[in-house]
Short mmCIF file of C-alpha atoms in Angstrom, two decimals:
data_model
loop_
_atom_site.label_atom_id
_atom_site.label_comp_id
_atom_site.label_asym_id
_atom_site.label_seq_id
_atom_site.Cartn_x
_atom_site.Cartn_y
_atom_site.Cartn_z
CA MET A 1 -22.57 33.89 37.27
CA ILE A 2 -24.58 36.44 35.35
CA PHE A 3 -27.27 35.32 32.97
CA PHE A 4 -28.04 37.64 30.11
CA ASN A 5 -31.53 37.53 28.76
CA GLN A 6 -31.81 37.73 25.01
CA ASP A 7 -32.84 41.37 25.02
CA THR A 8 -29.79 42.75 26.74
CA ASP A 9 -27.48 45.02 24.78
CA ALA A 10 -24.72 42.44 24.88
CA THR A 11 -26.79 39.78 23.18
CA LEU A 12 -28.12 42.28 20.65
CA ILE A 13 -24.55 43.08 19.78
CA TYR A 14 -23.70 39.40 19.44
CA ARG A 15 -26.77 38.70 17.37
CA GLU A 16 -25.82 41.28 14.83
CA SER A 17 -22.18 40.49 14.55
CA THR A 18 -19.50 37.93 14.47
CA GLY A 19 -17.11 37.83 17.40
CA SER A 20 -14.54 39.94 15.61
CA GLN A 21 -17.05 42.69 14.96
CA VAL A 22 -18.14 42.96 18.55
CA MET A 23 -15.73 45.81 19.24
CA LYS A 24 -17.13 47.88 16.39
CA MET A 25 -20.73 47.27 17.40
CA ASP A 26 -20.17 48.62 20.89
CA ARG A 27 -20.66 52.18 19.72
CA THR A 28 -19.47 53.72 22.96
CA GLY A 29 -15.93 53.15 21.72
CA ASP A 30 -15.14 51.76 25.13
CA THR A 31 -14.91 48.05 24.53
CA GLY A 32 -13.47 47.54 27.99
CA SER A 33 -16.85 47.97 29.64
CA LEU A 34 -18.40 45.37 27.37
CA LEU A 35 -15.62 42.91 28.08
CA ASP A 36 -16.07 43.52 31.79
CA VAL A 37 -19.69 42.47 31.74
CA MET A 38 -18.87 39.47 29.58
CA ARG A 39 -16.59 37.97 32.21
CA ASP A 40 -18.12 35.11 34.16
CA ALA A 41 -21.17 35.32 31.96
CA VAL A 42 -23.37 32.97 30.02
CA ILE A 43 -24.39 34.65 26.81
CA CYS A 44 -27.32 33.42 24.77
CA ILE A 45 -26.97 33.88 21.06
CA GLY A 46 -30.28 33.49 19.35
CA ALA A 47 -32.12 34.34 16.19
CA PRO A 48 -34.01 37.63 16.41
CA GLY A 49 -37.23 35.70 15.82
CA ILE A 50 -37.40 34.93 19.50
CA SER A 51 -36.94 37.95 21.61
CA SER A 52 -38.89 40.12 23.98
CA ASP A 53 -37.50 43.55 23.39
CA ARG A 54 -39.07 45.80 25.92
CA MET A 55 -39.61 48.56 23.38
CA ARG A 56 -40.94 46.04 20.85
CA GLU A 57 -38.63 47.64 18.33
CA ARG A 58 -38.34 45.78 15.04
CA VAL A 59 -36.97 46.11 11.55
CA PRO A 60 -39.70 47.36 9.17
CA GLU A 61 -40.57 44.83 6.48
CA HIS A 62 -41.80 47.35 3.90
CA PRO A 63 -40.63 50.78 2.74
CA TRP A 64 -44.05 52.11 3.73
CA GLY A 65 -43.77 50.49 7.14
CA ASN A 66 -45.81 47.91 9.04
CA VAL A 67 -49.19 48.80 10.46
CA ASP A 68 -49.88 46.48 13.39
CA ALA A 69 -52.49 46.30 16.08
CA TYR A 70 -50.82 44.16 18.73
CA THR A 71 -51.11 44.03 22.49
CA SER A 72 -48.20 42.77 24.54
CA ALA A 73 -49.35 40.15 27.00
CA MET B 1 -53.73 17.65 24.61
CA PRO B 2 -52.87 16.38 21.10
CA PHE B 3 -54.72 17.52 17.98
CA LEU B 4 -56.75 14.28 17.81
CA ASN B 5 -58.44 15.15 21.12
CA ARG B 6 -59.12 18.71 20.01
CA LYS B 7 -60.43 17.41 16.69
CA SER B 8 -63.10 15.38 18.47
CA ILE B 9 -64.23 18.55 20.30
CA TYR B 10 -64.28 20.51 17.02
CA LYS B 11 -66.45 17.73 15.55
CA LYS B 12 -68.91 17.94 18.45
CA ILE B 13 -69.13 21.72 18.15
CA GLU B 14 -69.67 21.47 14.40
CA ARG B 15 -72.46 18.94 14.90
CA GLU B 16 -74.17 20.85 17.71
CA HIS B 17 -73.90 24.31 16.14
CA ASP B 18 -74.28 23.38 12.45
CA THR B 19 -71.01 25.06 11.56
CA LYS B 20 -67.44 24.48 10.39
CA VAL B 21 -64.77 25.36 12.94
CA ILE B 22 -61.33 26.73 12.15
CA ALA B 23 -59.03 27.50 15.06
CA TYR B 24 -56.37 30.20 14.74
CA VAL B 25 -53.98 30.58 17.65
CA THR B 26 -51.04 32.96 17.63
CA GLY B 27 -48.84 32.06 20.55
CA ASP B 28 -48.26 34.41 23.46
CA ARG B 29 -45.64 32.25 25.13
CA PRO B 30 -43.19 34.78 26.62
CA ASN B 31 -40.05 35.08 24.41
CA ALA B 32 -41.69 33.08 21.61
CA GLU B 33 -44.68 35.23 20.67
CA THR B 34 -46.20 35.19 17.20
CA GLN B 35 -48.65 37.57 15.56
CA ILE B 36 -51.38 37.56 12.95
CA GLY B 37 -49.54 37.85 9.66
CA ALA B 38 -50.08 37.50 5.93
CA ASP B 39 -48.35 34.11 5.97
CA CYS B 40 -51.49 32.53 7.48
CA ILE B 41 -53.52 33.23 4.35
CA ASP B 42 -52.13 30.31 2.31
CA ILE B 43 -52.96 27.87 5.10
CA PHE B 44 -56.49 29.26 5.41
CA VAL B 45 -56.98 28.96 1.63
CA ASP B 46 -56.07 25.25 1.79
CA ILE B 47 -58.38 24.64 4.75
CA LEU B 48 -61.27 26.63 3.25
CA ASP B 49 -60.90 24.80 -0.09
CA LYS B 50 -61.30 21.52 1.80
CA ILE B 51 -64.39 22.85 3.60
CA GLY B 52 -65.86 24.41 0.44
CA PRO B 53 -68.71 26.94 0.35
CA THR B 54 -70.83 26.43 3.44
CA LYS B 55 -73.59 28.01 5.48
CA ARG B 56 -71.57 28.98 8.54
CA ILE B 57 -67.92 29.18 9.54
CA SER B 58 -66.80 29.68 13.13
CA LEU B 59 -63.30 31.00 13.73
CA LEU B 60 -61.90 30.11 17.14
CA LEU B 61 -59.44 32.90 17.93
CA HIS B 62 -56.69 33.23 20.49
CA THR B 63 -54.38 36.13 19.70
CA ASN B 64 -52.75 39.31 20.90
CA GLY B 65 -53.17 40.75 17.40
CA GLY B 66 -50.80 41.54 14.58
CA ASN B 67 -50.86 42.95 11.10
CA THR B 68 -54.08 44.84 10.40
CA ALA B 69 -53.97 44.27 6.62
CA ALA B 70 -53.65 40.50 7.17
CA ALA B 71 -56.59 40.54 9.60
CA TRP B 72 -58.75 42.41 7.10
CA ARG B 73 -57.76 40.02 4.30
CA LEU B 74 -58.50 36.99 6.48
CA VAL B 75 -62.04 38.13 7.32
CA ASN B 76 -62.81 38.79 3.67
CA LEU B 77 -61.36 35.43 2.66
CA ILE B 78 -63.46 33.48 5.18
CA LYS B 79 -66.60 35.42 4.27
CA THR B 80 -66.31 34.42 0.62
CA PHE B 81 -66.79 30.80 1.75
CA CYS B 82 -69.84 31.24 3.99
CA ASP B 83 -73.12 33.06 4.54
CA GLU B 84 -72.60 33.48 8.27
CA PHE B 85 -69.30 34.19 9.95
CA GLU B 86 -68.94 33.87 13.70
CA VAL B 87 -66.03 34.05 16.11
CA PHE B 88 -65.44 31.98 19.26
CA ILE B 89 -63.18 33.58 21.88
CA PRO B 90 -62.24 31.23 24.71
CA TYR B 91 -59.68 33.59 26.22
CA LYS B 92 -58.67 36.64 24.17
CA ALA B 93 -58.78 38.21 20.73
CA MET B 94 -56.91 41.46 21.20
CA SER B 95 -56.14 44.25 18.75
CA ALA B 96 -56.14 42.82 15.21
CA GLY B 97 -58.06 39.83 16.68
CA THR B 98 -60.77 42.27 17.75
CA LEU B 99 -60.74 43.75 14.25
CA ILE B 100 -61.41 40.26 12.86
CA SER B 101 -64.24 39.84 15.39
CA LEU B 102 -65.88 43.05 14.17
CA GLY B 103 -66.57 41.27 10.90
CA ALA B 104 -68.52 38.48 12.62
CA GLN B 105 -72.32 38.30 12.82
CA LYS B 106 -71.91 36.65 16.21
CA ILE B 107 -69.06 36.74 18.74
CA VAL B 108 -69.19 33.97 21.34
CA MET B 109 -67.23 35.05 24.41
CA THR B 110 -66.60 33.11 27.60
CA LYS B 111 -66.75 35.05 30.84
CA GLN B 112 -62.96 35.33 30.84
CA ALA B 113 -62.67 36.28 27.16
CA ALA B 114 -61.30 39.69 26.29
CA LEU B 115 -61.41 42.03 23.33
CA GLY B 116 -59.22 45.12 23.06
CA PRO B 117 -58.67 48.41 21.26
CA ILE B 118 -57.83 48.28 17.56
CA ASP B 119 -55.75 51.45 17.27
CA PRO B 120 -52.60 50.50 15.36
CA SER B 121 -48.92 51.31 15.65
CA LEU B 122 -46.64 52.09 12.76
CA VAL B 123 -43.13 50.68 12.37
CA HIS B 124 -41.63 52.79 9.59
CA PRO B 125 -38.08 52.87 8.19
CA LEU B 126 -37.92 56.57 9.06
CA GLY B 127 -39.39 56.04 12.53
CA PRO B 128 -37.54 56.59 15.83
CA HIS B 129 -35.04 54.05 17.11
CA VAL B 130 -33.56 53.19 20.50
CA PRO B 131 -30.29 55.19 20.80
CA ASN B 132 -28.18 52.23 21.92
CA GLY B 133 -30.24 49.51 20.29
CA ASN B 134 -30.35 47.86 16.90
CA GLN B 135 -29.82 50.66 14.39
CA LEU B 136 -32.07 49.02 11.79
CA ALA B 137 -34.99 48.43 14.16
CA ARG B 138 -37.62 51.07 14.76
CA ILE B 139 -39.88 51.73 17.73
CA PRO B 140 -43.58 51.36 16.90
CA VAL B 141 -45.31 54.74 16.94
CA SER B 142 -48.82 54.60 18.29
CA VAL B 143 -51.19 56.29 15.89
CA GLU B 144 -53.48 57.43 18.70
CA ALA B 145 -50.56 58.65 20.83
CA VAL B 146 -49.64 61.18 18.14
CA ARG B 147 -53.27 62.22 17.85
CA GLY B 148 -53.48 62.39 21.67
CA TYR B 149 -50.47 64.73 21.81
CA LEU B 150 -52.01 67.16 19.36
CA ASP B 151 -55.43 66.88 21.02
CA ALA B 152 -53.87 67.56 24.41
CA ALA B 153 -52.45 70.84 23.14
CA ALA B 154 -55.73 72.01 21.65
CA THR B 155 -58.27 70.52 24.06
CA ASP B 156 -56.65 69.90 27.44
CA LEU B 157 -54.24 72.84 27.44
CA LYS B 158 -56.72 74.95 25.44
CA ILE B 159 -54.05 76.39 23.19
CA ASP B 160 -55.83 78.17 20.36
CA ASN B 161 -53.06 80.41 19.11
CA VAL B 162 -52.25 79.29 15.57
CA ALA B 163 -48.60 80.23 15.89
CA VAL B 164 -48.18 78.23 19.11
CA LEU B 165 -50.01 75.23 17.65
CA GLY B 166 -47.75 75.52 14.62
CA SER B 167 -44.65 75.45 16.82
CA ILE B 168 -46.01 72.37 18.65
CA LEU B 169 -46.47 70.64 15.30
CA MET B 170 -42.99 71.71 14.20
CA ASP B 171 -41.55 70.31 17.42
CA LEU B 172 -43.35 67.00 16.83
CA ALA B 173 -42.11 66.90 13.23
CA SER B 174 -38.55 67.44 14.45
CA LYS B 175 -38.79 64.26 16.54
CA VAL B 176 -40.99 62.11 14.31
CA HIS B 177 -40.23 62.32 10.60
CA PRO B 178 -42.98 64.17 8.64
CA LEU B 179 -43.40 61.20 6.30
CA VAL B 180 -43.99 58.96 9.34
CA LEU B 181 -46.53 61.46 10.66
CA GLY B 182 -48.23 61.37 7.26
CA GLU B 183 -48.39 57.57 7.35
CA ILE B 184 -49.67 57.71 10.92
CA PHE B 185 -52.66 59.84 9.96
CA ARG B 186 -53.31 57.63 6.93
CA SER B 187 -53.22 54.53 9.18
CA ARG B 188 -55.60 56.21 11.61
CA ALA B 189 -58.07 56.88 8.82
CA GLN B 190 -57.60 53.37 7.44
CA ILE B 191 -58.34 51.49 10.67
CA ARG B 192 -61.56 53.46 11.09
CA PHE B 193 -62.48 52.72 7.47
CA LEU B 194 -61.82 48.99 7.90
CA ALA B 195 -63.82 48.84 11.15
CA LEU B 196 -66.69 50.72 9.50
CA LYS B 197 -66.77 48.35 6.52
CA LEU B 198 -66.71 45.28 8.77
CA LEU B 199 -69.38 46.54 11.16
CA LYS B 200 -71.88 48.06 8.79
CA GLU B 201 -72.57 44.70 7.15
CA HIS B 202 -74.38 43.51 10.26
CA VAL B 203 -74.86 46.49 12.59
CA LYS B 204 -77.42 48.72 10.92
CA ASP B 205 -77.58 51.54 13.48
CA SER B 206 -74.96 54.02 12.22
CA ASP B 207 -74.76 55.83 15.59
CA LYS B 208 -73.96 52.52 17.26
CA VAL B 209 -71.32 51.75 14.62
CA GLN B 210 -69.68 55.12 15.19
CA ALA B 211 -69.73 54.65 18.97
CA ILE B 212 -68.04 51.23 18.64
CA ILE B 213 -65.35 52.62 16.33
CA ASP B 214 -64.70 55.66 18.54
CA PHE B 215 -64.35 53.47 21.62
CA LEU B 216 -62.11 50.83 20.05
CA CYS B 217 -59.93 53.32 18.18
CA ALA B 218 -59.46 56.07 20.72
CA ASP B 219 -61.80 56.44 23.68
CA SER B 220 -60.66 53.32 25.55
CA GLY B 221 -57.61 55.29 26.66
CA SER B 222 -54.74 52.87 26.17
CA HIS B 223 -53.96 49.96 23.89
CA ASP B 224 -53.78 47.39 26.70
CA TYR B 225 -57.38 48.02 27.76
CA THR B 226 -59.39 44.81 27.92
CA MET B 227 -63.11 44.54 27.37
CA ASN B 228 -65.17 41.62 28.69
CA ARG B 229 -68.36 40.35 27.11
CA ARG B 230 -70.64 42.47 29.28
CA GLU B 231 -68.93 45.66 28.17
CA ALA B 232 -68.69 44.48 24.56
CA ARG B 233 -72.43 43.76 24.56
CA ALA B 234 -73.21 47.15 26.09
CA LEU B 235 -71.10 48.76 23.39
CA GLY B 236 -73.38 47.21 20.77
CA LEU B 237 -71.36 44.26 19.51
CA PRO B 238 -73.27 41.03 18.70
CA ILE B 239 -72.03 39.08 21.72
CA ALA B 240 -73.36 35.60 22.58
CA THR B 241 -72.83 33.70 25.81
CA PRO B 242 -71.99 29.99 25.46
CA SER B 243 -74.11 27.37 27.18
CA GLU B 244 -72.52 25.58 30.12
CA GLN B 245 -71.68 22.59 27.92
CA PHE B 246 -70.27 24.77 25.12
CA TYR B 247 -68.25 26.73 27.69
CA GLY B 248 -66.73 23.46 28.86
CA GLN B 249 -65.75 22.61 25.28
CA LEU B 250 -64.16 26.02 24.68
CA LYS B 251 -62.27 25.78 27.95
CA LYS B 252 -60.98 22.31 27.08
CA LEU B 253 -59.79 23.56 23.70
CA HIS B 254 -58.04 26.51 25.34
CA LYS B 255 -56.32 24.22 27.83
CA GLY B 256 -55.44 21.85 24.99
CA TYR B 257 -53.63 24.27 22.70
CA SER B 258 -52.14 26.12 25.69
CA SER B 259 -50.48 22.94 26.91
CA GLU B 260 -49.28 21.94 23.42
CA MET B 261 -47.76 25.38 22.86
CA LYS B 262 -46.65 25.75 26.50
CA LEU B 263 -48.19 29.21 26.62
CA LEU B 264 -47.72 29.51 30.36
CA GLU B 265 -43.99 28.65 30.35
CA PRO B 266 -41.62 31.41 29.20
CA PHE B 267 -39.21 30.16 26.54
CA ASN B 268 -35.80 30.15 28.20
CA PRO B 269 -32.93 28.50 26.28
CA MET B 270 -30.94 27.96 29.48
CA VAL B 271 -33.77 26.01 31.06
CA MET B 272 -34.29 24.04 27.86
CA VAL B 273 -30.67 22.97 27.48
CA GLY B 274 -30.41 22.15 31.19
CA PRO B 275 -27.28 20.24 32.09
CA ASN B 276 -26.86 18.86 28.53
CA GLN B 277 -24.17 19.86 26.06
CA ALA B 278 -26.66 20.19 23.22
CA VAL B 279 -30.38 19.77 22.79
CA ASN B 280 -32.67 19.83 19.76
CA TYR B 281 -35.86 21.78 20.17
CA GLN B 282 -39.16 22.28 18.40
CA LEU B 283 -41.43 25.14 19.41
CA VAL B 284 -45.00 25.24 18.16
CA ARG B 285 -45.66 28.98 18.20
CA GLY B 286 -48.89 29.22 16.22
CA LEU B 287 -51.72 26.90 15.20
CA ILE B 288 -54.30 26.79 12.43
CA GLU B 289 -56.48 23.70 12.55
CA SER B 290 -59.81 22.25 11.52
CA VAL B 291 -61.57 18.90 11.27
CA ASN B 292 -61.14 18.64 7.50
CA GLY B 293 -57.81 20.39 7.10
CA GLY B 294 -55.84 18.91 9.97
CA SER B 295 -53.41 20.84 12.13
CA TYR B 296 -50.77 23.28 10.90
CA GLY B 297 -48.23 24.73 13.27
CA PHE B 298 -45.93 27.71 13.00
CA VAL B 299 -42.83 25.91 14.12
CA SER B 300 -39.31 26.92 15.12
CA GLU B 301 -36.77 24.10 15.14
CA GLY B 302 -33.12 24.17 15.99
CA THR B 303 -30.31 23.08 18.25
CA LEU B 304 -29.06 24.75 21.41
CA THR B 305 -25.38 24.06 22.02
CA ARG B 306 -23.12 24.99 24.89
CA SER B 307 -19.59 26.10 24.09
CA ILE B 308 -16.71 27.86 25.77
CA MET B 309 -15.68 31.32 24.65
CA GLN B 310 -12.31 32.80 25.52
CA VAL B 311 -12.59 36.46 26.51
CA PRO B 312 -9.34 38.33 25.74
CA ASN B 313 -7.42 38.90 28.98
CA GLY B 314 -10.16 37.25 30.95
CA PRO B 315 -11.48 33.92 32.11
CA GLN B 316 -13.45 31.58 29.90
CA ALA B 317 -17.13 32.30 29.49
CA GLU B 318 -19.82 29.82 28.64
CA GLN B 319 -21.85 30.51 25.57
CA LEU B 320 -25.16 29.12 24.32
CA ASN B 321 -25.66 29.00 20.58
CA ASP B 322 -29.11 28.79 19.03
CA HIS B 323 -28.78 27.25 15.57
CA ARG B 324 -32.18 27.63 13.94
CA VAL B 325 -32.77 25.15 11.11
CA PHE B 326 -36.46 25.73 10.37
CA GLU B 327 -39.03 28.41 10.97
CA GLY B 328 -42.39 28.50 9.27
CA TRP B 329 -45.73 26.74 8.88
CA LYS B 330 -45.83 22.97 8.56
CA ALA B 331 -48.45 20.24 8.90
CA LEU B 332 -48.21 18.69 12.35
#
């Protein structure tokens, strides 16, 4: 069994979409590869509030951007 | 350790140091981190109103940082309620936490406490994004990294040809939007301005102030650099060492909020749900507390539920849903 952490592409795709939109969100156009990795898998669907994206990417809250001084642990 | 136990330690510290203690902890529990943000201001206003104008306020900080504007606003808010502002750091006050500490007349650091660089990053709507990631999310651009790139061309590679420097700038602008670059240089100027304003109130030697700002903004090399109290003192910051008894109190407090917020256990939904079909959870991800004002927590509450998902043309897959019902500050 494969366990996907919340910051994998698959869970990002699920976070942003309903099940029926999954195909469209896989922008490679090759949905087969996504379905392959989903087999025998446990997928965590969570709110974006809890995540540990390695790039620390985030949606800006203001048009002028967010200025943060933050150190990852 | 529950709040009531921590409260008795806060009371002792207040009595022994003739001060009012407010603790501000932004959680660094892996996968459930929180940051300094503007939403803390309302809680601080309530707590400070209960304390009222007083001689001294001591802010106990544990943070990896966060929004620089919120940090600046918080220091100014606290200072309007007291003549002397001091910071206690049991473990770490990184980045925006260090910026807050620059505004303190005294910074009490344990031997394991750490401060860090204050150079910010900018997350801008026109900033770069991960090619296969969330198309709305943007990668933070380090203000000093952009400066470092341009400095490397001029200083390290000794390129002095105006046309070549121009092409380097054009190349940078083709990868990072010019408006983002503009905001980056504004942010760089702003963080230096904020640090200068905070420091010059209590550090009179302007050369020392400039040296502190240069080190914390750029010369420390990378944003994850940590600075212990010996180095902070040598840099010119007003560092104080706690007595053995006071150290014991700070350590107990650190252990207390760490255990309540489970800072050493990564948040893992699979572990939390265990063998159950569904489980309700409450995560305390941030704390603001004081003797008079009680304890406020930044709380996430929800239910984790297992379900079965049918993959087209494939076997069934198990799925874990996180249904969040509350997220925000609440009195604990």
